[in-house]
Coordinates of C-alpha atoms in Angstrom, one line a residue:
X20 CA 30.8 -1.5 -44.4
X21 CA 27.6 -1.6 -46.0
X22 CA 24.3 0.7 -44.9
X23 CA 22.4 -2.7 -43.7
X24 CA 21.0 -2.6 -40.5
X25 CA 23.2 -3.7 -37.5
X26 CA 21.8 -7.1 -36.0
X27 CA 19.9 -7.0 -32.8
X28 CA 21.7 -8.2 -30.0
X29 CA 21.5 -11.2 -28.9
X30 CA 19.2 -12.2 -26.2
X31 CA 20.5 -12.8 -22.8
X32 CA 21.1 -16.4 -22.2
X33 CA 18.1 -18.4 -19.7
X34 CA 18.5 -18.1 -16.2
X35 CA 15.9 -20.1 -14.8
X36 CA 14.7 -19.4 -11.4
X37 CA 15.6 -21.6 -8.0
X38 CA 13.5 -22.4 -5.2
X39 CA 15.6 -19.3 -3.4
X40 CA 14.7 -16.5 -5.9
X41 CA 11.2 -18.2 -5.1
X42 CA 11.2 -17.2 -1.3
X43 CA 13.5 -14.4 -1.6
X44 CA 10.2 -12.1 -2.0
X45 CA 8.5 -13.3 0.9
X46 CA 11.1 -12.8 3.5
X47 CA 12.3 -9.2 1.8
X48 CA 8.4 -8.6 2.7
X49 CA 9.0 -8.7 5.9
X50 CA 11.3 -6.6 6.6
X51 CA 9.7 -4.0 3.7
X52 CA 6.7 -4.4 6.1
X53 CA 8.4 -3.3 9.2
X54 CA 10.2 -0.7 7.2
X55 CA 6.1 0.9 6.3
X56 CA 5.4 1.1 10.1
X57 CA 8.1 3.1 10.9
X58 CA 7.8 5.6 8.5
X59 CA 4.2 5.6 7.6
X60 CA 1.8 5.1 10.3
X61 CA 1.8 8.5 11.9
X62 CA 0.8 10.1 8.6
X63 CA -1.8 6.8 8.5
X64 CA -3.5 7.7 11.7
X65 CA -4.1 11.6 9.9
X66 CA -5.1 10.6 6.9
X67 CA -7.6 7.9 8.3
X68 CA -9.1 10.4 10.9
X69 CA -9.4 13.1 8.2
X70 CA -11.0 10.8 5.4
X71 CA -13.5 9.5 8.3
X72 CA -14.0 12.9 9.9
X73 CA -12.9 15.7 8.0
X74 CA -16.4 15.9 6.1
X75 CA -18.3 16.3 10.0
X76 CA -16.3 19.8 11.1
X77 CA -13.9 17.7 13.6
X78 CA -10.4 19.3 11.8
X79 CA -9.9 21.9 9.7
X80 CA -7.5 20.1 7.8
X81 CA -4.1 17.6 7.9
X82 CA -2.3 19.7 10.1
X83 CA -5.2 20.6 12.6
X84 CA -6.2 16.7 12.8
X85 CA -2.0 16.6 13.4
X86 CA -2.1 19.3 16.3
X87 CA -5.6 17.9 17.5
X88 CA -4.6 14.6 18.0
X89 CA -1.2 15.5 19.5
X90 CA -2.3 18.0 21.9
X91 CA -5.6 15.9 22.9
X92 CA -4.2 12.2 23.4
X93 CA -0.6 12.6 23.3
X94 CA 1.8 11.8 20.5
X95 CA 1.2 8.1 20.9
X96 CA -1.9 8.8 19.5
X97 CA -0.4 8.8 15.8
X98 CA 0.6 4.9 16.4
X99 CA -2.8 4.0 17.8
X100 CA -3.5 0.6 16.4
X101 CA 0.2 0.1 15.0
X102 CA 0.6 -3.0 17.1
X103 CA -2.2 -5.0 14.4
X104 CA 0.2 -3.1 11.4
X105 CA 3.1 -4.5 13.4
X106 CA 2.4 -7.9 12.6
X107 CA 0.1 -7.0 9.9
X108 CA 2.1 -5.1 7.5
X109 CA 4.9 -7.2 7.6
X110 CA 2.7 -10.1 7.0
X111 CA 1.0 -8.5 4.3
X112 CA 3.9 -7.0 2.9
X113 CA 5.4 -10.4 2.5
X114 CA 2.7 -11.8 0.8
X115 CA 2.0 -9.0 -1.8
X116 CA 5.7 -8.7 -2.7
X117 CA 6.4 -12.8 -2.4
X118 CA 3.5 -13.1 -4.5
X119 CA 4.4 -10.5 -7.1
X120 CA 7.8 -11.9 -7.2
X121 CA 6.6 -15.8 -8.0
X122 CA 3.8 -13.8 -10.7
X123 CA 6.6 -12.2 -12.1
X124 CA 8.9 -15.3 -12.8
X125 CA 5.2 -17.1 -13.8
X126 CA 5.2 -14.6 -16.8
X127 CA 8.7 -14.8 -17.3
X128 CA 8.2 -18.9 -18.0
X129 CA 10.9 -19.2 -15.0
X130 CA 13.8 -17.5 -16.9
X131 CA 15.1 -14.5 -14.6
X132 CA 16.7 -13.0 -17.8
X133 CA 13.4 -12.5 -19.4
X134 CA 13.0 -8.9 -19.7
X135 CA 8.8 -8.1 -18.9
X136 CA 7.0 -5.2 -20.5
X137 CA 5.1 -2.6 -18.8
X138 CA 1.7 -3.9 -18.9
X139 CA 3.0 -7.5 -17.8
X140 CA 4.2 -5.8 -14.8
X141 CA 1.3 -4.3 -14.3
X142 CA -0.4 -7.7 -14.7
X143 CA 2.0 -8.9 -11.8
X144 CA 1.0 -6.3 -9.9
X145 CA -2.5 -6.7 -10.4
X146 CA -2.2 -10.6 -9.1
X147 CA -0.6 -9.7 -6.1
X148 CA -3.2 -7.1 -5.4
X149 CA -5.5 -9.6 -5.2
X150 CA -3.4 -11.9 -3.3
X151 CA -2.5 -9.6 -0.5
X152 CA -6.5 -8.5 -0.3
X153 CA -6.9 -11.8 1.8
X154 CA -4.3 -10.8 4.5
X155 CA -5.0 -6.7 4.0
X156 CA -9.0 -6.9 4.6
X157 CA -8.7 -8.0 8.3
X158 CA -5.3 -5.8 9.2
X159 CA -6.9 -3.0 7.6
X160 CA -10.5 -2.8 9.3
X161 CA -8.9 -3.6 12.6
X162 CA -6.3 -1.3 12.5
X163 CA -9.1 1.8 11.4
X164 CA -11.2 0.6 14.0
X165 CA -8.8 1.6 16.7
X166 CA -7.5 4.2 15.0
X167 CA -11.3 6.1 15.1
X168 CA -11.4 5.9 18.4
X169 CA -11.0 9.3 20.4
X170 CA -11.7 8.2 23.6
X171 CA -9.8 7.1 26.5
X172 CA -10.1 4.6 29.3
X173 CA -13.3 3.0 29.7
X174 CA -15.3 5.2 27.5
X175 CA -13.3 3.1 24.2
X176 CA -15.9 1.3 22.5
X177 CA -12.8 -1.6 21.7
X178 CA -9.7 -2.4 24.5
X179 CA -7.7 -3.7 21.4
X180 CA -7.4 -5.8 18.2
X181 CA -8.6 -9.3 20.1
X182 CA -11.5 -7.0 21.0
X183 CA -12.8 -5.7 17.4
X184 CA -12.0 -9.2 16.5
X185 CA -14.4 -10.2 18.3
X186 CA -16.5 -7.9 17.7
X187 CA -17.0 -8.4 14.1
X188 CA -17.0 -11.9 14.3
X189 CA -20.4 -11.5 16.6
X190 CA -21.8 -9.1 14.5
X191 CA -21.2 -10.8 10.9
X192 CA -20.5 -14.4 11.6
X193 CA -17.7 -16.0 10.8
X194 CA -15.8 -14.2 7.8
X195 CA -16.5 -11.2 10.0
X196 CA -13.2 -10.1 9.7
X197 CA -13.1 -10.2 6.2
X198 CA -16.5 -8.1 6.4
X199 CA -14.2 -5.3 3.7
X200 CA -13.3 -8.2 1.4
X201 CA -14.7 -6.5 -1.7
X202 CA -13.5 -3.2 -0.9
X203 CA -10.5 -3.9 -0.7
X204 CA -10.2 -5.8 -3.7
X205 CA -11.3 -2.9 -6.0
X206 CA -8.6 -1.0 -4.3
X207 CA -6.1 -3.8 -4.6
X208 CA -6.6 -3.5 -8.1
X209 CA -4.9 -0.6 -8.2
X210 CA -2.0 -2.5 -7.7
X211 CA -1.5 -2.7 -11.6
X212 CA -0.7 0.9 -11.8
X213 CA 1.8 1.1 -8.6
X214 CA 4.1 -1.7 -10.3
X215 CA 3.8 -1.4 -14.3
X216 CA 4.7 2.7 -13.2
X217 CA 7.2 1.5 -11.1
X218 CA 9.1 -0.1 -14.2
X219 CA 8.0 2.6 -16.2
X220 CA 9.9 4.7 -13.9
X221 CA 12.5 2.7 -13.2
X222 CA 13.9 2.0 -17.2
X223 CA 13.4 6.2 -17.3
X224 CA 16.0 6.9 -14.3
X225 CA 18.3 4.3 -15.5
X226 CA 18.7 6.3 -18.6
X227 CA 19.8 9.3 -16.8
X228 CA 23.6 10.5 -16.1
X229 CA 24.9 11.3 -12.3
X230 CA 25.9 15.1 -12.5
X231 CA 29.5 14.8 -12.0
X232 CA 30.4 10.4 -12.8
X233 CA 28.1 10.6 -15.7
X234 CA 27.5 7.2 -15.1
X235 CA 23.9 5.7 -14.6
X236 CA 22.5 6.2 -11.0
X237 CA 22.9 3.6 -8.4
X238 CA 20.1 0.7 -8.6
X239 CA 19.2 1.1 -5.1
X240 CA 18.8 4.9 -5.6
X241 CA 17.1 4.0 -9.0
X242 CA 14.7 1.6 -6.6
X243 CA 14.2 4.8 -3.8
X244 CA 13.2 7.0 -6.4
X245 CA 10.9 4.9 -8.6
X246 CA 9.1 3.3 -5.7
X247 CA 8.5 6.6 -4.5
X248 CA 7.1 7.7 -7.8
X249 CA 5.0 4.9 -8.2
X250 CA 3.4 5.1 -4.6
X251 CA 2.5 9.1 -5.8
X252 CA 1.0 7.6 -9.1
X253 CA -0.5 5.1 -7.5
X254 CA -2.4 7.5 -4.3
X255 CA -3.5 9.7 -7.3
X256 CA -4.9 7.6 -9.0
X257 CA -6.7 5.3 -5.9
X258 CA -7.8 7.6 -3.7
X259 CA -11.3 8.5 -4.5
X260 CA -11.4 4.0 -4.1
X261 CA -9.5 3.8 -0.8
X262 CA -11.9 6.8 0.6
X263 CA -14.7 5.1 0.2
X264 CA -13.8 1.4 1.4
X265 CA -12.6 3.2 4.4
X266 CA -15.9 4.7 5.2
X267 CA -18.0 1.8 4.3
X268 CA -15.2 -0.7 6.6
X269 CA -15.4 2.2 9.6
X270 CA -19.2 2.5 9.3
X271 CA -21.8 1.9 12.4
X272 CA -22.5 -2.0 12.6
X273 CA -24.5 -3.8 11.4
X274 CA -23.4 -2.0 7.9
X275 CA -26.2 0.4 6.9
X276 CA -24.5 1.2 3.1
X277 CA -23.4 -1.4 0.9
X278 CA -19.9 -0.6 -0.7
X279 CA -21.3 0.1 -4.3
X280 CA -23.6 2.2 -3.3
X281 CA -21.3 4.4 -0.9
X282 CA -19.7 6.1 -3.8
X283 CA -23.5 7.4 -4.2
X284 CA -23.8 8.7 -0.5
X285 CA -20.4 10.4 -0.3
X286 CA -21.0 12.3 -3.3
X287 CA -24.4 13.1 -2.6
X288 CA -23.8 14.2 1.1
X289 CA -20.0 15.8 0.4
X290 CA -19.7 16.3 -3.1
X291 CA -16.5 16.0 -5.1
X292 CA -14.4 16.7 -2.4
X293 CA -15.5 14.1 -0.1
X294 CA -13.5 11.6 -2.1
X295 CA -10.2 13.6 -1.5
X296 CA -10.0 13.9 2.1
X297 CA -7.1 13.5 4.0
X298 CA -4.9 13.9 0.2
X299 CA -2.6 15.3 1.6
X300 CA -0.9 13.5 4.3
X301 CA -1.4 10.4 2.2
X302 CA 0.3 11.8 -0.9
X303 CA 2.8 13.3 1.1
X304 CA 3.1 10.1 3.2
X305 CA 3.1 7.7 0.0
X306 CA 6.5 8.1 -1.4
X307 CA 9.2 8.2 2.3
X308 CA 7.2 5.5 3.2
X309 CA 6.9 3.2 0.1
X310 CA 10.1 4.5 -1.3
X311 CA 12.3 3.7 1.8
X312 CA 9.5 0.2 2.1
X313 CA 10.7 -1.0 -1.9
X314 CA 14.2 0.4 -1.4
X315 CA 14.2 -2.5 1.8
X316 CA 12.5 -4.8 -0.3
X317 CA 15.0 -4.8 -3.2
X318 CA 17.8 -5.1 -1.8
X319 CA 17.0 -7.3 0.6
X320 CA 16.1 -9.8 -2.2
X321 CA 19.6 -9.0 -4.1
X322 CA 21.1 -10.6 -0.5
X323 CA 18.6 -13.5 -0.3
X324 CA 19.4 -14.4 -3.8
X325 CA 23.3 -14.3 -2.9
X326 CA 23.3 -10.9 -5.7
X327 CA 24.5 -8.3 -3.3
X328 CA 26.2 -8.0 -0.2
X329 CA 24.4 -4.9 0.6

């Protein structure tokens, strides 16, 4: 045998995508959706109430906004708003991961087989940030809304999502309830980091050997673990963003601080630490949540694409 170099293998043969691997996304979104509420919203409702409020001496920290809220307005409390998230997320989450799905086949000219790189992924990502913002920005500035408020009966400010609809459509016109548009496109476009990680991570763990098989790990323990990564990665990285669209969406209407310049006013009146409030619970919060919400995802689009059983 001579010391040439072996030939490359050959490339997969084209698989071009169906209408089915099309829609497949959008209705594993929904149920990837539902699957966020669950898990996530309780840590939400801390990390929302600490980002807001931590800075003005109302908690101490996670756990004390945990205790306070429980002790004060019952465990419910931590699902306050969850009934816009209800509909919302699921919504959302089918759009963001339909989108990403049909962005991903866009770059892969149709052909399923077409292996992506990193940064392409990240493009994909990127897109469906975007996409999602249209849904997201409403959902989101509703659901804070109700989740700042601390009081009970007639002393709320807002009986319920119809309510700071409303609201917001009398006090900005109406796109009122997209009044958080451009905030939450810039941190949308973090979007690019969550998904080009998440393949990142995903082509490290397949690499690995299970201790005792030594056989690669499962895919859909390859898809827990790499989403869960990717939401940590993707928090870290964020959060400074997602602090500060929060306080300018949960600000005093009319708006008194423009989004650009409330990086300015949290630094100035909080310092550094202003843009990390309520860490914690997020980071801790970001991978059960996403990691059990892409784990859904996944292989609920292996059974809507007839790949899986399971």
């Amino acid at each position: 045998m001579s010391g040439g170099v072996a030939p490359a293998p050959a490339p997969a043969p084209a698989q071009m995508a169906t209408t089915r691997d099309r829609m497949a996304g959008f209705g594993a979104g929904l149920a990837s959706g539902a699957t966020k509420l669950l898990v996530g919203h309780p840590f939400d409702t801390v990390k929302i109430r600490c980002q807001i409020e931590g800075g003005h001496g109302r908690f101490r920290g996670p756990l004390d906004c945990l205790a306070s809220t429980v002790r004060n307005e019952g465990a419910r409390a931590l699902y306050k708003g969850a009934s816009i998230p209800l509909v919302g997320w699921a919504a959302m989450d089918a759009v963001q991961l339909g989108s990403l799905s049909n962005y991903r086949l866009l770059l892969q000219g149709g052909n399923k087989n077409h292996e992506l790189s990193h940064f392409q992924h990240g493009l994909a990502g990127l897109g469906a940030g975007w996409t999602v913002a249209m849904v997201a920005s409403p959902v989101e500035i509703i659901k804070m809304r109700l989740q700042m408020q601390y009081a009970g009966g007639a002393a709320r400010q807002y009986r319920g999502p119809a309510d700071v609809a409303r609201h917001l459509i009398r006090t900005y016109g109406a796109f009122g309830l997209w009044h958080g548009l451009p905030a939450t496109l810039a941190q949308r476009s973090f979007f690019f980091f969550l998904w080009g990680s998440y393949d990142v991570y995903s082509k490290w763990l397949r690499t690995l050997h299970m201790p005792r098989s030594g056989r690669p790990p499962p895919e859909k323990l390859v898809n827990f673990m790499a989403g869960g990564m990717a939401a940590n990665t993707f928090w870290t990285l964020c959060y400074p963003v997602d602090v500060v669209k929060n306080r300018y969406m949960t600000q005093p209407d009319p708006s008194a601080i423009p989004f650009r310049r409330m990086f300015a006013h949290v630094f100035r009146t909080e310092g550094l630490s202003g843009f990390f409030r309520g860490f914690v619970p997020s980071f801790i919060r970001s991978f059960p949540t996403n990691a059990s919400a892409i784990f859904v995802w996944e292989s609920t689009v292996r059974v809507l694409r007839g790949e899986s059983r399971v």
